[in-house]
Amino acid sequence: MERKYRLRTAPSAALLSAHDATALRIEQVYLRLVPGTDARRIRRTTRDDGSVELVGTEKASLGPGTLARREREWPLDATGYDALLAEADPTLRPVRKTRHVVAHGEQQLEIDVFEEPPGLVVVEVELEDDDEPVALPAWLGEWVEVTEDRRYLNAVLAHPAAEIPPWPEDRTPRARVSSAR
């Protein structure tokens, strides 16, 4: 289970550094679907030291009425990655983003700054259960929750025509406010 928030702007490099953020360069390639999955992808994560992690992932919904999804991940070597790359969905573009990982109390913030669509910044917070409260730090600036907005799914953003959804003017932007379900 995760909660997702859109930021109006990306935190500055100085703010990220002040909060000991770790930067990861991520490229996700979506694969053709197989029965029983909502998304299949391979991910290449490059750290500042040049080390690379390759991972395969399958996701599937647990059903209506829950935000939870079944997710299965497994490590890949270069040969396995290249073999799965041959299964790339030709209708989707790779998702490229820089993820800034920041510890925040008992939780971890994953601040994703996307290359495409440019200017999109999303924060994800992994939760132990659906009712766990989230209190975003004030230094993130203005945000709105977009957890249930499918337009912010990476698999949707992989579509070549995907654009940044308009700022949700029908919702009150928040800053320095706790969010809990």
mmCIF file of C-alpha atoms in Angstrom:
data_model
loop_
_atom_site.group_PDB
_atom_site.id
_atom_site.type_symbol
_atom_site.label_atom_id
_atom_site.label_comp_id
_atom_site.label_asym_id
_atom_site.label_seq_id
_atom_site.Cartn_x
_atom_site.Cartn_y
_atom_site.Cartn_z
ATOM 1 C CA MET A 1 0.000 0.000 0.000
ATOM 2 C CA GLU A 2 1.256 3.429 -0.861
ATOM 3 C CA ARG A 3 -0.063 6.959 -0.820
ATOM 4 C CA LYS A 4 0.841 9.359 -3.589
ATOM 5 C CA TYR A 5 1.042 13.149 -3.580
ATOM 6 C CA ARG A 6 1.748 15.637 -6.344
ATOM 7 C CA LEU A 7 4.031 18.551 -5.539
ATOM 8 C CA ARG A 8 3.611 21.890 -7.248
ATOM 9 C CA THR A 9 7.410 22.140 -7.639
ATOM 10 C CA ALA A 10 10.439 19.981 -6.945
ATOM 11 C CA PRO A 11 12.371 20.673 -3.747
ATOM 12 C CA SER A 12 15.632 22.512 -4.388
ATOM 13 C CA ALA A 13 18.945 20.668 -4.396
ATOM 14 C CA ALA A 14 19.833 22.549 -1.181
ATOM 15 C CA LEU A 15 16.664 21.324 0.585
ATOM 16 C CA LEU A 16 17.211 17.755 -0.567
ATOM 17 C CA SER A 17 20.811 17.878 0.621
ATOM 18 C CA ALA A 18 19.760 19.370 3.984
ATOM 19 C CA HIS A 19 17.474 16.348 4.484
ATOM 20 C CA ASP A 20 20.136 13.802 3.472
ATOM 21 C CA ALA A 21 18.300 12.718 0.331
ATOM 22 C CA THR A 22 19.786 9.885 -1.689
ATOM 23 C CA ALA A 23 19.396 10.314 -5.452
ATOM 24 C CA LEU A 24 18.637 7.330 -7.684
ATOM 25 C CA ARG A 25 18.372 7.472 -11.472
ATOM 26 C CA ILE A 26 15.525 5.157 -12.548
ATOM 27 C CA GLU A 27 14.477 3.873 -15.946
ATOM 28 C CA GLN A 28 11.368 1.670 -16.120
ATOM 29 C CA VAL A 29 10.430 -0.215 -19.260
ATOM 30 C CA TYR A 30 6.918 -1.629 -19.410
ATOM 31 C CA LEU A 31 6.462 -5.100 -20.841
ATOM 32 C CA ARG A 32 3.554 -6.688 -22.653
ATOM 33 C CA LEU A 33 0.900 -7.823 -20.171
ATOM 34 C CA VAL A 34 0.246 -11.437 -19.310
ATOM 35 C CA PRO A 35 -3.023 -12.756 -17.810
ATOM 36 C CA GLY A 36 -3.501 -11.871 -14.144
ATOM 37 C CA THR A 37 -1.304 -8.759 -14.180
ATOM 38 C CA ASP A 38 -2.055 -5.041 -14.316
ATOM 39 C CA ALA A 39 1.539 -4.094 -15.029
ATOM 40 C CA ARG A 40 4.852 -5.784 -15.851
ATOM 41 C CA ARG A 41 8.071 -3.850 -15.949
ATOM 42 C CA ILE A 42 11.804 -3.999 -15.660
ATOM 43 C CA ARG A 43 13.696 -1.326 -13.819
ATOM 44 C CA ARG A 44 17.287 -0.143 -13.989
ATOM 45 C CA THR A 45 18.353 1.907 -10.945
ATOM 46 C CA THR A 46 21.682 3.687 -11.025
ATOM 47 C CA ARG A 47 23.190 5.107 -7.849
ATOM 48 C CA ASP A 48 25.584 8.050 -7.573
ATOM 49 C CA ASP A 49 28.494 5.621 -7.114
ATOM 50 C CA GLY A 50 27.707 4.065 -10.514
ATOM 51 C CA SER A 51 26.341 0.789 -9.153
ATOM 52 C CA VAL A 52 23.311 -0.567 -10.993
ATOM 53 C CA GLU A 53 20.400 -2.666 -9.746
ATOM 54 C CA LEU A 54 18.164 -4.539 -12.206
ATOM 55 C CA VAL A 55 14.710 -5.686 -11.052
ATOM 56 C CA GLY A 56 11.636 -7.240 -12.623
ATOM 57 C CA THR A 57 8.174 -6.435 -11.236
ATOM 58 C CA GLU A 58 4.616 -7.655 -11.733
ATOM 59 C CA LYS A 59 1.622 -5.897 -10.161
ATOM 60 C CA ALA A 60 -1.999 -6.945 -9.870
ATOM 61 C CA SER A 61 -5.009 -5.411 -8.139
ATOM 62 C CA LEU A 62 -6.407 -7.177 -5.084
ATOM 63 C CA GLY A 63 -9.905 -6.197 -6.170
ATOM 64 C CA PRO A 64 -12.399 -3.366 -5.918
ATOM 65 C CA GLY A 65 -12.664 -1.384 -2.703
ATOM 66 C CA THR A 66 -8.981 -1.531 -1.786
ATOM 67 C CA LEU A 67 -5.981 0.503 -2.803
ATOM 68 C CA ALA A 68 -3.721 -2.460 -2.082
ATOM 69 C CA ARG A 69 -2.046 -4.308 -4.923
ATOM 70 C CA ARG A 70 -0.114 -7.537 -5.062
ATOM 71 C CA GLU A 71 3.427 -6.813 -6.139
ATOM 72 C CA ARG A 72 6.103 -9.371 -6.942
ATOM 73 C CA GLU A 73 9.696 -8.271 -7.496
ATOM 74 C CA TRP A 74 12.781 -10.276 -8.345
ATOM 75 C CA PRO A 75 16.412 -9.403 -9.049
ATOM 76 C CA LEU A 76 17.740 -9.684 -12.581
ATOM 77 C CA ASP A 77 21.198 -10.068 -14.016
ATOM 78 C CA ALA A 78 22.169 -8.324 -17.255
ATOM 79 C CA THR A 79 21.230 -11.370 -19.361
ATOM 80 C CA GLY A 80 17.783 -11.670 -17.755
ATOM 81 C CA TYR A 81 17.209 -7.931 -18.105
ATOM 82 C CA ASP A 82 18.092 -8.008 -21.807
ATOM 83 C CA ALA A 83 15.843 -11.035 -22.359
ATOM 84 C CA LEU A 84 12.875 -9.254 -20.775
ATOM 85 C CA LEU A 85 13.712 -6.046 -22.635
ATOM 86 C CA ALA A 86 12.787 -7.990 -25.786
ATOM 87 C CA GLU A 87 9.229 -8.144 -24.339
ATOM 88 C CA ALA A 88 8.940 -4.341 -24.102
ATOM 89 C CA ASP A 89 5.516 -2.994 -25.000
ATOM 90 C CA PRO A 90 6.163 -1.056 -28.221
ATOM 91 C CA THR A 91 3.231 1.296 -27.544
ATOM 92 C CA LEU A 92 4.814 2.663 -24.330
ATOM 93 C CA ARG A 93 7.869 4.826 -23.702
ATOM 94 C CA PRO A 94 10.335 4.179 -20.886
ATOM 95 C CA VAL A 95 9.652 6.163 -17.717
ATOM 96 C CA ARG A 96 12.767 8.047 -16.644
ATOM 97 C CA LYS A 97 12.955 9.862 -13.347
ATOM 98 C CA THR A 98 15.269 10.841 -10.546
ATOM 99 C CA ARG A 99 14.086 9.524 -7.202
ATOM 100 C CA HIS A 100 15.183 11.345 -4.070
ATOM 101 C CA VAL A 101 14.791 9.061 -1.025
ATOM 102 C CA VAL A 102 14.378 10.843 2.310
ATOM 103 C CA ALA A 103 13.765 9.381 5.760
ATOM 104 C CA HIS A 104 10.841 11.088 7.486
ATOM 105 C CA GLY A 105 10.068 9.778 10.963
ATOM 106 C CA GLU A 106 9.082 6.118 10.679
ATOM 107 C CA GLN A 107 8.313 6.533 6.982
ATOM 108 C CA GLN A 108 10.324 7.032 3.850
ATOM 109 C CA LEU A 109 9.530 9.640 1.215
ATOM 110 C CA GLU A 110 10.282 8.843 -2.416
ATOM 111 C CA ILE A 111 10.279 12.116 -4.360
ATOM 112 C CA ASP A 112 10.137 11.372 -8.092
ATOM 113 C CA VAL A 113 11.116 14.109 -10.543
ATOM 114 C CA PHE A 114 10.068 12.916 -14.015
ATOM 115 C CA GLU A 115 11.817 13.593 -17.330
ATOM 116 C CA GLU A 116 8.557 12.909 -19.216
ATOM 117 C CA PRO A 117 6.225 14.600 -18.751
ATOM 118 C CA PRO A 118 8.652 17.382 -17.761
ATOM 119 C CA GLY A 119 7.849 19.248 -14.570
ATOM 120 C CA LEU A 120 5.912 16.433 -12.893
ATOM 121 C CA VAL A 121 6.937 15.773 -9.273
ATOM 122 C CA VAL A 122 5.270 13.039 -7.211
ATOM 123 C CA VAL A 123 5.952 11.851 -3.652
ATOM 124 C CA GLU A 124 5.174 8.271 -2.689
ATOM 125 C CA VAL A 125 4.979 6.980 0.874
ATOM 126 C CA GLU A 126 4.895 3.212 1.463
ATOM 127 C CA LEU A 127 2.543 2.197 4.291
ATOM 128 C CA GLU A 128 2.162 -0.889 6.434
ATOM 129 C CA ASP A 129 -1.655 -0.677 6.226
ATOM 130 C CA ASP A 130 -4.408 1.450 4.633
ATOM 131 C CA ASP A 131 -5.081 3.401 7.857
ATOM 132 C CA GLU A 132 -1.511 4.470 8.620
ATOM 133 C CA PRO A 133 -1.406 8.282 8.820
ATOM 134 C CA VAL A 134 0.924 10.351 6.648
ATOM 135 C CA ALA A 135 2.228 13.756 7.709
ATOM 136 C CA LEU A 136 4.223 15.347 4.896
ATOM 137 C CA PRO A 137 6.950 17.776 5.972
ATOM 138 C CA ALA A 138 6.388 21.487 5.350
ATOM 139 C CA TRP A 139 9.613 21.780 3.329
ATOM 140 C CA LEU A 140 7.940 19.877 0.458
ATOM 141 C CA GLY A 141 5.799 22.937 -0.215
ATOM 142 C CA GLU A 142 2.360 22.829 -1.791
ATOM 143 C CA TRP A 143 0.866 19.389 -2.512
ATOM 144 C CA VAL A 144 -2.343 17.531 -3.293
ATOM 145 C CA GLU A 145 -3.070 13.847 -2.746
ATOM 146 C CA VAL A 146 -3.413 11.895 -5.990
ATOM 147 C CA THR A 147 -3.395 8.333 -4.624
ATOM 148 C CA GLU A 148 -6.611 7.355 -6.380
ATOM 149 C CA ASP A 149 -5.970 9.336 -9.572
ATOM 150 C CA ARG A 150 -4.935 6.760 -12.196
ATOM 151 C CA ARG A 151 -3.330 9.479 -14.352
ATOM 152 C CA TYR A 152 -0.371 9.419 -11.944
ATOM 153 C CA LEU A 153 0.394 5.733 -12.373
ATOM 154 C CA ASN A 154 3.789 5.220 -14.000
ATOM 155 C CA ALA A 155 2.174 2.785 -16.441
ATOM 156 C CA VAL A 156 -0.175 5.584 -17.582
ATOM 157 C CA LEU A 157 2.665 8.120 -17.744
ATOM 158 C CA ALA A 158 4.514 5.697 -20.063
ATOM 159 C CA HIS A 159 1.991 6.456 -22.829
ATOM 160 C CA PRO A 160 3.640 8.762 -25.384
ATOM 161 C CA ALA A 161 0.681 11.156 -25.316
ATOM 162 C CA ALA A 162 0.728 11.458 -21.502
ATOM 163 C CA GLU A 163 0.951 14.993 -20.238
ATOM 164 C CA ILE A 164 1.031 16.453 -16.768
ATOM 165 C CA PRO A 165 -2.542 16.472 -15.547
ATOM 166 C CA PRO A 166 -3.702 20.010 -14.757
ATOM 167 C CA TRP A 167 -3.168 20.999 -11.142
ATOM 168 C CA PRO A 168 -6.329 19.722 -9.437
ATOM 169 C CA GLU A 169 -7.994 23.076 -8.807
ATOM 170 C CA ASP A 170 -11.079 21.317 -7.466
ATOM 171 C CA ARG A 171 -9.035 20.192 -4.443
ATOM 172 C CA THR A 172 -7.536 22.504 -1.891
ATOM 173 C CA PRO A 173 -3.739 22.493 -2.191
ATOM 174 C CA ARG A 174 -2.108 21.791 1.131
ATOM 175 C CA ALA A 175 1.125 22.499 2.838
ATOM 176 C CA ARG A 176 2.134 21.864 6.434
ATOM 177 C CA VAL A 177 -0.999 19.743 6.881
ATOM 178 C CA SER A 178 -1.215 16.130 7.982
ATOM 179 C CA SER A 179 -3.058 13.724 5.748
ATOM 180 C CA ALA A 180 -4.734 10.701 7.249
ATOM 181 C CA ARG A 181 -7.401 8.295 6.133
#
